[in-house]
XYZ file of C-alpha atoms in Angstrom:
298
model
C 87.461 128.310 102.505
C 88.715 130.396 99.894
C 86.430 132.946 98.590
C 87.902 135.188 95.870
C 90.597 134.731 93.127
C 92.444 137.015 94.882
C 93.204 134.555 97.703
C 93.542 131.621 95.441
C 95.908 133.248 92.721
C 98.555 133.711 95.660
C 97.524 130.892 98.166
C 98.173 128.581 95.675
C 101.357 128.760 96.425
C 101.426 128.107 100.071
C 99.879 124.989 98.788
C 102.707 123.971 96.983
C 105.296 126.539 97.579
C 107.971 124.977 95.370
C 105.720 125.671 92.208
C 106.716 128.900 92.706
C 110.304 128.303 92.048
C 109.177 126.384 89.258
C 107.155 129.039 87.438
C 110.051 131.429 87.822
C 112.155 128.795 86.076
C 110.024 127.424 83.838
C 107.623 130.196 82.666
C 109.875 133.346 83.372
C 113.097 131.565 82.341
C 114.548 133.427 85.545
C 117.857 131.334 86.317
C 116.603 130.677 90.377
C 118.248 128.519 92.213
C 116.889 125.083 93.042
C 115.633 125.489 96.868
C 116.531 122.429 99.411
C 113.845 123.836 101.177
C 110.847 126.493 101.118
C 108.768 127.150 104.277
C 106.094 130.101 104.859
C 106.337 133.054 106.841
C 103.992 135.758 108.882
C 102.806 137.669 106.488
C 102.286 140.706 108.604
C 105.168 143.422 107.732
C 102.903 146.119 110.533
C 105.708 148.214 111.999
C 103.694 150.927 113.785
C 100.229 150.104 115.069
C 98.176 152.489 112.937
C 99.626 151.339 109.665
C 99.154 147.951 109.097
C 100.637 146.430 105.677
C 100.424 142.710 104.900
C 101.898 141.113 102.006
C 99.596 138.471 100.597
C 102.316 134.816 100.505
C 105.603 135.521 101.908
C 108.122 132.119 101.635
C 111.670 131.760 102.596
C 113.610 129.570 99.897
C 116.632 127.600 101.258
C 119.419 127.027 98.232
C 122.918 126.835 97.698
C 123.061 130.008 97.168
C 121.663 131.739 99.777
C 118.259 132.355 101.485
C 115.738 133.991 99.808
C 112.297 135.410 100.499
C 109.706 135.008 97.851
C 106.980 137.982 98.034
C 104.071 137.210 96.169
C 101.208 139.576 95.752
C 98.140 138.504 93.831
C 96.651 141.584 92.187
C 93.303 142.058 90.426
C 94.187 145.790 89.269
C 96.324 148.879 88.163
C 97.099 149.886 91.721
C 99.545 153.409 91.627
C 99.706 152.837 95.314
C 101.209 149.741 94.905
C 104.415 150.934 93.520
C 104.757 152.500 97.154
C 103.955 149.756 99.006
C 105.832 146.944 97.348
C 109.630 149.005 97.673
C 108.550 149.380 101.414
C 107.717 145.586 101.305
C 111.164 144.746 100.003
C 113.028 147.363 102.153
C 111.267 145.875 105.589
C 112.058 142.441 104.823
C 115.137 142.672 104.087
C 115.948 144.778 107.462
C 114.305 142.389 109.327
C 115.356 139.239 108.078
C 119.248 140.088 105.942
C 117.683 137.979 102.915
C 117.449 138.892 99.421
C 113.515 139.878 98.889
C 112.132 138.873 95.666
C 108.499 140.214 94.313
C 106.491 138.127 92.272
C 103.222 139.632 91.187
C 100.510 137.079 89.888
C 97.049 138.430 88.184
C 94.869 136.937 85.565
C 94.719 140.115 83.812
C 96.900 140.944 80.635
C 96.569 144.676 81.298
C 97.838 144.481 84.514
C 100.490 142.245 83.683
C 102.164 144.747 81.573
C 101.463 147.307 84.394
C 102.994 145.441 87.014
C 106.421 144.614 84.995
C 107.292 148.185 85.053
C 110.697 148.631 86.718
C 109.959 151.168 90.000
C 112.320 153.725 90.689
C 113.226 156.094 92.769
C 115.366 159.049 92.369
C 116.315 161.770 89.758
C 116.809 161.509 85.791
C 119.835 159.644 85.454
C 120.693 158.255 88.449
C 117.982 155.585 90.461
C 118.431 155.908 93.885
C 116.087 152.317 94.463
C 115.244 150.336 91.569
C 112.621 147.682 91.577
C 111.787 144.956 88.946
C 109.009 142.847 89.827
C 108.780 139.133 88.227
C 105.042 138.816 87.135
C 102.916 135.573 86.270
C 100.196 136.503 83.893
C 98.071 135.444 80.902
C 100.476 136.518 78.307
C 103.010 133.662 80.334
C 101.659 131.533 82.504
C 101.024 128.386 79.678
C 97.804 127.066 78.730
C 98.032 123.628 79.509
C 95.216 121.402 77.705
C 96.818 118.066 77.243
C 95.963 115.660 79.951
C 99.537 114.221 80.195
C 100.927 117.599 80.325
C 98.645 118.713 83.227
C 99.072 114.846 85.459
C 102.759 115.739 85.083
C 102.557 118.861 86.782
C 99.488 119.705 88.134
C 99.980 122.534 90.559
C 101.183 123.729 87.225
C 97.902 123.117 85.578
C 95.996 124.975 88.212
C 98.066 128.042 87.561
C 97.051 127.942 84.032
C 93.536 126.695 84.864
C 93.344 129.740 87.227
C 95.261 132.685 84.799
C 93.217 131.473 82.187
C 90.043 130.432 82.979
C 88.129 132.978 81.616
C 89.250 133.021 77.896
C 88.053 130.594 74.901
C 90.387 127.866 76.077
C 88.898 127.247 79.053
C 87.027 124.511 78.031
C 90.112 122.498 77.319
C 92.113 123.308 80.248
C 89.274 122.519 82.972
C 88.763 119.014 81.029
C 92.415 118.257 81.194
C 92.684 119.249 84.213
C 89.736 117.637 85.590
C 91.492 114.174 84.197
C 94.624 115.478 86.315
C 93.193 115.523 89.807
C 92.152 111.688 89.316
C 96.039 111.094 89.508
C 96.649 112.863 92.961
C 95.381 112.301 96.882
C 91.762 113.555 97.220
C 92.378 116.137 100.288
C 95.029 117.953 97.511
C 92.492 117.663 94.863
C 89.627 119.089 96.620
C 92.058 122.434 97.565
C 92.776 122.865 94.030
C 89.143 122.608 92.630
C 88.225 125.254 95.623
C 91.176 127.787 94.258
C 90.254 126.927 90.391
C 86.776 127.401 91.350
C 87.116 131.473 93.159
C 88.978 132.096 90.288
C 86.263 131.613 87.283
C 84.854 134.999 86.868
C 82.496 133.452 83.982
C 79.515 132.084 85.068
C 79.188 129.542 82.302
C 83.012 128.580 83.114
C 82.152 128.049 86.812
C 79.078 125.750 86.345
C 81.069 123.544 83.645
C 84.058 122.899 86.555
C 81.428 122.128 88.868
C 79.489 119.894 86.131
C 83.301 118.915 85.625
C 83.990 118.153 89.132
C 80.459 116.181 90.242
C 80.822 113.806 87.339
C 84.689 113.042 89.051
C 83.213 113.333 92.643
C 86.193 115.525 94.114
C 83.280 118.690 93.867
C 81.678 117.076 96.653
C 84.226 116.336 99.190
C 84.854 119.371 99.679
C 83.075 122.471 102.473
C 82.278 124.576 98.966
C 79.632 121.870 98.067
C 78.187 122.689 101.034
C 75.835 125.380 99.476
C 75.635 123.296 96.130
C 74.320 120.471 98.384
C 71.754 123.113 100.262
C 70.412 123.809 96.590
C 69.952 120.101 96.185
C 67.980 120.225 99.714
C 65.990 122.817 99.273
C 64.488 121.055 95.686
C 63.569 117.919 97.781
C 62.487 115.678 95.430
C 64.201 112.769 93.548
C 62.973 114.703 90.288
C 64.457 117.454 91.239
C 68.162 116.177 91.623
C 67.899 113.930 88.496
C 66.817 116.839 86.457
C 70.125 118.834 87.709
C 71.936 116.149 86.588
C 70.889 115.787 83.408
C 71.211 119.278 82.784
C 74.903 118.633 83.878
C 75.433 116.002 81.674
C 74.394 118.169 78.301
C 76.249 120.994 80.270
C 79.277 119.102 79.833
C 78.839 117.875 76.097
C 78.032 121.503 74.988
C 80.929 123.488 76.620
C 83.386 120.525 74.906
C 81.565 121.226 71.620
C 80.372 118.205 71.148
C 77.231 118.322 68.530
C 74.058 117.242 70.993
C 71.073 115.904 68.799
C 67.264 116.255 70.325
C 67.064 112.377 69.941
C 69.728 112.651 72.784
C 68.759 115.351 74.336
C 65.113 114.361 75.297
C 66.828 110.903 76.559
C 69.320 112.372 78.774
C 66.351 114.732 80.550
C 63.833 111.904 80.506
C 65.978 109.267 82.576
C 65.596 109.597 86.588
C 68.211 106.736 87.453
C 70.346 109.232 89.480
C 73.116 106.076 89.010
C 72.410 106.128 85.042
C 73.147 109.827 85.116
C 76.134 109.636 86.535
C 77.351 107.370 84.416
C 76.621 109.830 81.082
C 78.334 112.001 83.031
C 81.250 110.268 83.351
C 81.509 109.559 79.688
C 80.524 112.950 78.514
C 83.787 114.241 80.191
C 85.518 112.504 77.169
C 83.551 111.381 74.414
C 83.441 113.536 71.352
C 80.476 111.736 69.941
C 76.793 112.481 72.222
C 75.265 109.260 71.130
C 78.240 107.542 72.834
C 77.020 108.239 76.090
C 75.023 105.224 75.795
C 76.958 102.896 73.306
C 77.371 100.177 76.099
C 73.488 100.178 76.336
């Protein structure tokens, strides 16, 4: 189970690795060539026991114009240390394996976005003996995808964005289109994605809406991160207990989409204990930009 947006930002890829390819295309406008065929590789680059160095998603691309290895580092922070490490990266792989190493650095912050994009070189004024230009995936690039056609046409794609920008004032439109997404792909995918969107929502407020989100859709719950969710549920016991958390998901829902909630509504939705009832306001508070419309078939 992934536990940190670390993990996700770059596991994502492994994933689907030919996103990749497609972000670089698509979002960097980097002319890559179309792979035939992408496949992981052992990330450890440890050349001498005592100093171990692992980059975090390492793929080999397969196109018609040669063989490529994709390096992509997920990083949270201005590292100086980095700009050591990732020539050395680059150097090694290409030693060991006679393929053109590319770096792609992915991070949900701006800052270090612009930090990352520096060109690192080596050498004396004038004349670079090593020159390296990272490609980096960031906030300022990565697009905000909020249409719900948009994301079910791509929606590795609509992670990304879910995942660069999940912490801004647009998140509540991405996670609802992209909550609509999943409904369009096989459950076992869906339920990876909602664990990488989910390590990657610093907010609080922006982690309990994609779990409201994700329980009124039911994906939430097939997956091992429900687990302690569930235990919660447990540990309340009573019948009460889990119909009050769901109404409280329900308005959840309806207030992060900005949708106006009057007290007539409120004290309805928190006063019903029909756990099925529930989940049926849920449902339609994913999408209905009236509250009272929750119970319009009633």
């Amino acid at each position: 189970m992934v536990g940190s947006s670390h993990e996700a930002l770059h596991r994502i890829f492994q994933k689907d690795p030919a996103l990749l390819t497609r972000a670089l295309q698509r979002v960097l406008d980097v002319p890559f060539p179309e792979p035939r065929e992408i496949a992981a590789l052992n990330v450890d680059l440890t050349e001498i026991e005592p100093v171990e160095r692992r980059v975090d998603t390492l793929l080999r691309a397969e196109t018609d114009q040669g063989t490529y290895l994709l390096v992509v580092e997920s990083q949270g922070k201005v590292d100086e240390r980095k700009r050591g490490s990732w020539p050395y990266y680059l150097s090694y792989l290409y030693e060991k394996y006679r393929c053109e190493p590319v770096l792609i650095v992915i991070t949900q912050s701006s800052a270090t976005a612009k930090w990352a994009s520096r060109p690192i070189r080596f050498g004396f004024s004038g004349w670079d003996s090593l020159t390296v230009r990272p490609l980096v995936l960031g906030p300022d690039n990565v697009p905000v995808i909020t249409d719900e056609r948009q994301a079910e046409r791509d929606v590795p794609l609509a992670v990304l964005s879910a995942m660069t920008h999940g912490r801004g004032p647009g998140a509540a439109a991405i996670l609802e289109s992209l909550a609509s997404a999943l409904r369009t792909i096989d459950p076992d995918s869906a339920a990876v994605f909602v664990q990488f969107v989910d390590s990657c929502l610093a907010d609080a407020q922006a982690k309990q809406m994609w779990r409201d989100l994700m329980t009124a859709i039911q994906y939430f719950w097939r997956h091992p991160l429900a687990e302690q969710v569930r235990e919660e549920g447990r540990e309340q016991g009573l019948e009460e207990g889990r119909a009050e958390a769901k109404a409280e998901m329900v308005l959840h829902i309806l207030e992060w989409r900005g949708v106006p909630v009057p007290e007539t509504v409120r004290e309805r939705v928190n006063a019903c204990t029909d756990l099925d009832q529930l989940e049926t306001w849920a449902q339609r508070a994913v999408h209905t930009a009236d509250a009272t419309q929750l119970f319009t078939e009633e």
